[in-house]
Amino acid sequence: KRFIVGLTGGIGSGKSTVARLFNQLGIPAVDADIVAREVVAKGSPLLAKIVDHFGPQLLTPQQTLNRPLLRQLIFNDPAAKQWLDSVMHPAIRTEMLQQLANLPPAPYVLLIAPLLLENKLDTLVNRVLVVDISERNQLSRTLSRDGVSAQQVQAIIASQISRPERLALADDIIDNNSESTDITNGGAAATLQPQVQQLHQRYLDLAKHLDL
Ligand code: ATP
C-alpha cells in the first residue's frame, strides 16, 4: 500500500506543470486521462463492449475508438452517458490502482486527475492537492495553449466543479496565479517551486507516519 496524493484542478490550472516539478524531486505519477485512453485502446475488451452497445460505427477504419462520434452520442443523452460511465469508471479505477502499485519505488506517488472530485476518485487517495488559479487565468492559459474558442473553454469550466467547491475539498492548495514567462522546457513560475518543495516535505513526513 502506497501513500497517494491526488493532484487536481480545473482545465489549464497547471496540473502537468506541477506534476513535472514533483517528478524532478523523484515523485512518479499516474495520469487519469492517459489511463482513460488506455482502457479503450485498440483491441481492448472494453472497446469491444462499447462497440457492441453503440454499434460498429464507433470504430474508425483503423479499429480505434471514434471519440468525436462517442462524444456526440452521449451529448444530450443522459442514459447513454450513464451506461458509458458505468463501464468506464470501474475499468479506469482498476487500471489506475494497478499502475499506481507498479510505479517505481518512491516515498509517495501522485495521481493526476482533472476530475478527481467530480468522479469521486478522492476515495482512492490519502491527500487531495488542488492547483488553484482564477477563471481569468484559466481562460487565457488554455486559450494560448489549445486551439479552441473562449466559448469552448467556458463550457468546460462550467462542466467542472466550481472553484469554491474544489477549494473546500482540498487538503492542500498550490497557488498558480503568478504569471511566468519561461514556463516551457521544464521552467515554472518562481512561486511554484517553493510551494512544491514545502508540500514535498509535508508528504514525506505524512507518508512516513502513515499506518499502512
Ligand atoms: P489541462 O487539465 O487542461 O490538461 P493542466 O492543469 O495540466 O491543464 P498545464 O498544462 O500544466 O495545466 O498548464 C496550462 C498552460 O498554462 C500550459 O501551457 C502551461 O505551460 C501554462 N502555465 C502553467 N502555469 C503557468 C504559470 N504560472 N505562468 C504562465 N503559464 C503557465
Short mmCIF file of C-alpha atoms and ligand atoms in Angstrom, two decimals:
data_model
loop_
_atom_site.label_atom_id
_atom_site.label_comp_id
_atom_site.label_asym_id
_atom_site.label_seq_id
_atom_site.Cartn_x
_atom_site.Cartn_y
_atom_site.Cartn_z
CA LYS A 1 0.00 0.00 0.00
CA ARG A 2 1.32 3.42 -1.01
CA PHE A 3 0.76 6.97 0.07
CA ILE A 4 -1.14 8.61 -2.82
CA VAL A 5 -1.52 12.33 -3.38
CA GLY A 6 -4.40 13.21 -5.72
CA LEU A 7 -3.44 16.18 -7.89
CA THR A 8 -6.40 18.05 -9.35
CA GLY A 9 -7.53 21.44 -10.63
CA GLY A 10 -9.60 22.87 -13.44
CA ILE A 11 -8.66 22.97 -17.12
CA GLY A 12 -5.40 24.85 -17.67
CA SER A 13 -4.74 25.29 -13.95
CA GLY A 14 -1.21 23.87 -14.13
CA LYS A 15 -1.52 20.22 -13.05
CA SER A 16 1.02 18.97 -15.61
CA THR A 17 3.40 21.79 -14.71
CA VAL A 18 3.16 20.96 -11.00
CA ALA A 19 3.50 17.21 -11.64
CA ARG A 20 6.72 17.90 -13.54
CA LEU A 21 8.16 19.72 -10.51
CA PHE A 22 7.28 16.77 -8.24
CA ASN A 23 8.84 14.45 -10.80
CA GLN A 24 12.08 16.42 -10.57
CA LEU A 25 12.04 15.56 -6.85
CA GLY A 26 11.75 11.86 -7.71
CA ILE A 27 7.99 11.54 -7.29
CA PRO A 28 6.34 9.50 -10.07
CA ALA A 29 2.76 9.89 -11.26
CA VAL A 30 -0.15 8.15 -12.92
CA ASP A 31 -2.28 10.34 -15.21
CA ALA A 32 -6.01 9.52 -15.15
CA ASP A 33 -6.51 10.99 -18.63
CA ILE A 34 -3.93 8.63 -20.09
CA VAL A 35 -5.46 5.65 -18.25
CA ALA A 36 -8.91 6.61 -19.60
CA ARG A 37 -7.50 6.28 -23.13
CA GLU A 38 -5.62 3.07 -22.42
CA VAL A 39 -8.67 1.16 -21.18
CA VAL A 40 -10.40 1.68 -24.56
CA ALA A 41 -7.29 1.18 -26.69
CA LYS A 42 -7.48 -0.71 -29.98
CA GLY A 43 -8.31 -4.36 -29.34
CA SER A 44 -9.28 -3.88 -25.67
CA PRO A 45 -12.25 -5.80 -24.22
CA LEU A 46 -13.83 -2.52 -23.12
CA LEU A 47 -13.69 -1.10 -26.65
CA ALA A 48 -15.42 -4.25 -27.89
CA LYS A 49 -18.13 -3.79 -25.27
CA ILE A 50 -18.72 -0.18 -26.29
CA VAL A 51 -18.91 -1.10 -29.97
CA ASP A 52 -21.33 -3.87 -29.06
CA HIS A 53 -23.54 -1.38 -27.26
CA PHE A 54 -23.47 1.61 -29.62
CA GLY A 55 -22.76 -0.08 -32.94
CA PRO A 56 -19.85 -0.64 -35.36
CA GLN A 57 -19.84 3.00 -36.48
CA LEU A 58 -17.96 3.63 -33.20
CA LEU A 59 -14.86 2.08 -34.78
CA THR A 60 -12.58 4.04 -37.09
CA PRO A 61 -11.14 2.27 -40.17
CA GLN A 62 -8.01 1.78 -38.02
CA GLN A 63 -10.13 -0.13 -35.45
CA THR A 64 -9.68 2.56 -32.81
CA LEU A 65 -12.46 4.33 -30.90
CA ASN A 66 -14.13 7.18 -32.79
CA ARG A 67 -14.09 9.64 -29.90
CA PRO A 68 -15.82 12.57 -31.58
CA LEU A 69 -18.73 10.29 -32.51
CA LEU A 70 -18.92 8.85 -28.98
CA ARG A 71 -18.94 12.36 -27.52
CA GLN A 72 -21.75 13.24 -29.91
CA LEU A 73 -23.75 10.12 -28.97
CA ILE A 74 -23.66 10.79 -25.24
CA PHE A 75 -24.20 14.54 -25.60
CA ASN A 76 -27.83 15.22 -24.63
CA ASP A 77 -28.44 11.52 -23.93
CA PRO A 78 -28.17 11.00 -20.15
CA ALA A 79 -28.96 7.26 -20.38
CA ALA A 80 -26.16 6.69 -22.89
CA LYS A 81 -23.78 8.76 -20.77
CA GLN A 82 -24.76 6.81 -17.68
CA TRP A 83 -24.19 3.47 -19.38
CA LEU A 84 -20.79 4.59 -20.64
CA ASP A 85 -19.77 5.84 -17.18
CA SER A 86 -20.95 2.58 -15.62
CA VAL A 87 -18.49 0.57 -17.74
CA MET A 88 -15.67 3.13 -18.00
CA HIS A 89 -15.34 4.20 -14.37
CA PRO A 90 -14.70 0.77 -12.80
CA ALA A 91 -12.23 -0.11 -15.57
CA ILE A 92 -10.36 3.18 -15.14
CA ARG A 93 -10.32 2.79 -11.37
CA THR A 94 -8.89 -0.74 -11.52
CA GLU A 95 -6.24 0.20 -14.08
CA MET A 96 -5.21 3.31 -12.11
CA LEU A 97 -4.75 1.32 -8.92
CA GLN A 98 -2.68 -1.24 -10.78
CA GLN A 99 -0.45 1.42 -12.37
CA LEU A 100 -0.06 3.22 -9.02
CA ALA A 101 1.07 -0.04 -7.41
CA ASN A 102 3.51 -0.68 -10.26
CA LEU A 103 5.21 2.72 -10.20
CA PRO A 104 8.91 2.63 -9.29
CA PRO A 105 9.72 2.74 -5.58
CA ALA A 106 9.14 6.23 -4.12
CA PRO A 107 8.18 7.63 -0.72
CA TYR A 108 4.80 8.66 -2.15
CA VAL A 109 3.15 8.89 -5.58
CA LEU A 110 0.83 11.24 -7.49
CA LEU A 111 -2.49 10.56 -9.16
CA ILE A 112 -3.11 13.37 -11.66
CA ALA A 113 -6.85 13.61 -12.26
CA PRO A 114 -8.69 16.65 -13.64
CA LEU A 115 -12.00 15.14 -12.45
CA LEU A 116 -10.73 13.70 -9.15
CA LEU A 117 -13.55 15.31 -7.16
CA GLU A 118 -16.26 15.15 -9.85
CA ASN A 119 -15.72 11.39 -10.30
CA LYS A 120 -15.20 10.72 -6.58
CA LEU A 121 -11.68 9.38 -7.16
CA ASP A 122 -10.66 11.17 -3.97
CA THR A 123 -11.70 8.00 -2.14
CA LEU A 124 -8.57 6.38 -3.64
CA VAL A 125 -6.10 8.95 -2.35
CA ASN A 126 -4.65 9.89 1.03
CA ARG A 127 -4.46 13.58 0.29
CA VAL A 128 -6.16 16.00 -2.15
CA LEU A 129 -3.88 18.65 -3.67
CA VAL A 130 -5.58 21.38 -5.69
CA VAL A 131 -3.80 23.64 -8.17
CA ASP A 132 -5.73 26.89 -7.98
CA ILE A 133 -5.97 29.73 -10.49
CA SER A 134 -8.57 32.40 -11.23
CA GLU A 135 -11.06 31.78 -14.02
CA ARG A 136 -9.50 34.64 -15.91
CA ASN A 137 -6.07 32.94 -15.90
CA GLN A 138 -7.67 29.58 -16.68
CA LEU A 139 -9.21 31.07 -19.79
CA SER A 140 -6.14 32.90 -21.04
CA ARG A 141 -3.71 30.00 -20.43
CA THR A 142 -5.96 27.39 -22.02
CA LEU A 143 -6.62 29.65 -25.00
CA SER A 144 -2.93 30.24 -25.64
CA ARG A 145 -2.16 26.51 -25.31
CA ASP A 146 -5.03 24.85 -27.23
CA GLY A 147 -6.61 25.96 -30.49
CA VAL A 148 -10.07 26.30 -29.00
CA SER A 149 -12.62 29.11 -28.68
CA ALA A 150 -13.31 31.05 -25.49
CA GLN A 151 -16.84 29.58 -25.52
CA GLN A 152 -15.47 26.04 -25.58
CA VAL A 153 -13.20 26.75 -22.63
CA GLN A 154 -16.06 28.44 -20.74
CA ALA A 155 -18.25 25.37 -21.37
CA ILE A 156 -15.58 23.05 -19.98
CA ILE A 157 -15.08 25.27 -16.93
CA ALA A 158 -18.86 25.26 -16.38
CA SER A 159 -18.96 21.44 -16.59
CA GLN A 160 -16.33 21.07 -13.86
CA ILE A 161 -16.78 21.53 -10.12
CA SER A 162 -16.79 25.21 -9.13
CA ARG A 163 -13.66 26.87 -7.80
CA PRO A 164 -15.04 27.41 -4.26
CA GLU A 165 -16.32 23.82 -4.06
CA ARG A 166 -12.99 22.46 -5.24
CA LEU A 167 -11.06 24.55 -2.73
CA ALA A 168 -13.37 23.45 0.07
CA LEU A 169 -12.48 19.81 -0.64
CA ALA A 170 -8.72 20.41 -0.81
CA ASP A 171 -6.28 19.25 1.86
CA ASP A 172 -3.54 21.34 0.27
CA ILE A 173 -3.59 24.17 -2.27
CA ILE A 174 -0.97 25.41 -4.73
CA ASP A 175 -1.48 28.97 -5.93
CA ASN A 176 -0.51 29.13 -9.62
CA ASN A 177 -1.80 32.61 -10.38
CA SER A 178 1.62 34.17 -10.63
CA GLU A 179 2.46 34.54 -14.31
CA SER A 180 5.67 33.02 -15.64
CA THR A 181 7.28 33.91 -18.96
CA ASP A 182 9.63 30.89 -19.16
CA ILE A 183 7.18 28.13 -18.31
CA THR A 184 8.23 25.91 -21.22
CA ASN A 185 11.16 23.47 -21.18
CA GLY A 186 10.82 22.49 -17.55
CA GLY A 187 10.72 26.04 -16.29
CA ALA A 188 7.99 27.09 -13.88
CA ALA A 189 6.69 30.16 -12.13
CA ALA A 190 9.21 31.16 -9.47
CA THR A 191 6.41 30.95 -6.92
CA LEU A 192 5.62 27.34 -7.82
CA GLN A 193 8.94 25.74 -6.86
CA PRO A 194 8.92 26.73 -3.16
CA GLN A 195 5.30 25.65 -2.77
CA VAL A 196 6.07 22.23 -4.25
CA GLN A 197 9.19 21.94 -2.09
CA GLN A 198 7.21 22.67 1.07
CA LEU A 199 4.46 20.19 0.19
CA HIS A 200 7.10 17.58 -0.67
CA GLN A 201 8.48 17.83 2.87
CA ARG A 202 4.98 17.55 4.31
CA TYR A 203 4.16 14.49 2.20
CA LEU A 204 7.45 12.78 3.07
CA ASP A 205 6.54 13.26 6.69
CA LEU A 206 2.93 12.13 6.32
CA ALA A 207 3.93 9.07 4.28
CA LYS A 208 6.47 8.08 6.90
CA HIS A 209 3.95 8.26 9.71
CA LEU A 210 1.10 6.70 7.83
CA ASP A 211 0.00 3.44 9.38
CA LEU A 212 -0.16 1.18 6.36
P1 ATP B 1 -5.29 20.51 -18.52
O1 ATP B 1 -6.15 19.98 -17.43
O2 ATP B 1 -6.05 21.40 -19.43
O3 ATP B 1 -4.51 19.45 -19.25
P2 ATP B 1 -3.18 21.42 -16.71
O4 ATP B 1 -3.90 21.69 -15.44
O5 ATP B 1 -2.35 20.19 -16.79
O6 ATP B 1 -4.18 21.52 -17.91
P3 ATP B 1 -0.84 22.85 -17.64
O7 ATP B 1 -0.85 22.19 -18.98
O8 ATP B 1 0.21 22.49 -16.66
O9 ATP B 1 -2.29 22.71 -16.97
O10 ATP B 1 -0.85 24.45 -17.80
C1 ATP B 1 -1.74 25.07 -18.72
C2 ATP B 1 -0.96 26.02 -19.62
O11 ATP B 1 -0.56 27.15 -18.85
C3 ATP B 1 0.30 25.41 -20.19
O12 ATP B 1 0.52 25.94 -21.47
C4 ATP B 1 1.38 25.87 -19.21
O13 ATP B 1 2.64 25.94 -19.83
C5 ATP B 1 0.87 27.25 -18.81
N1 ATP B 1 1.20 27.64 -17.42
C6 ATP B 1 1.10 26.88 -16.30
N2 ATP B 1 1.48 27.57 -15.21
C7 ATP B 1 1.82 28.81 -15.64
C8 ATP B 1 2.29 30.00 -14.99
N3 ATP B 1 2.47 30.07 -13.68
N4 ATP B 1 2.55 31.09 -15.78
C9 ATP B 1 2.33 31.03 -17.11
N5 ATP B 1 1.90 29.97 -17.77
C10 ATP B 1 1.63 28.85 -17.05
#
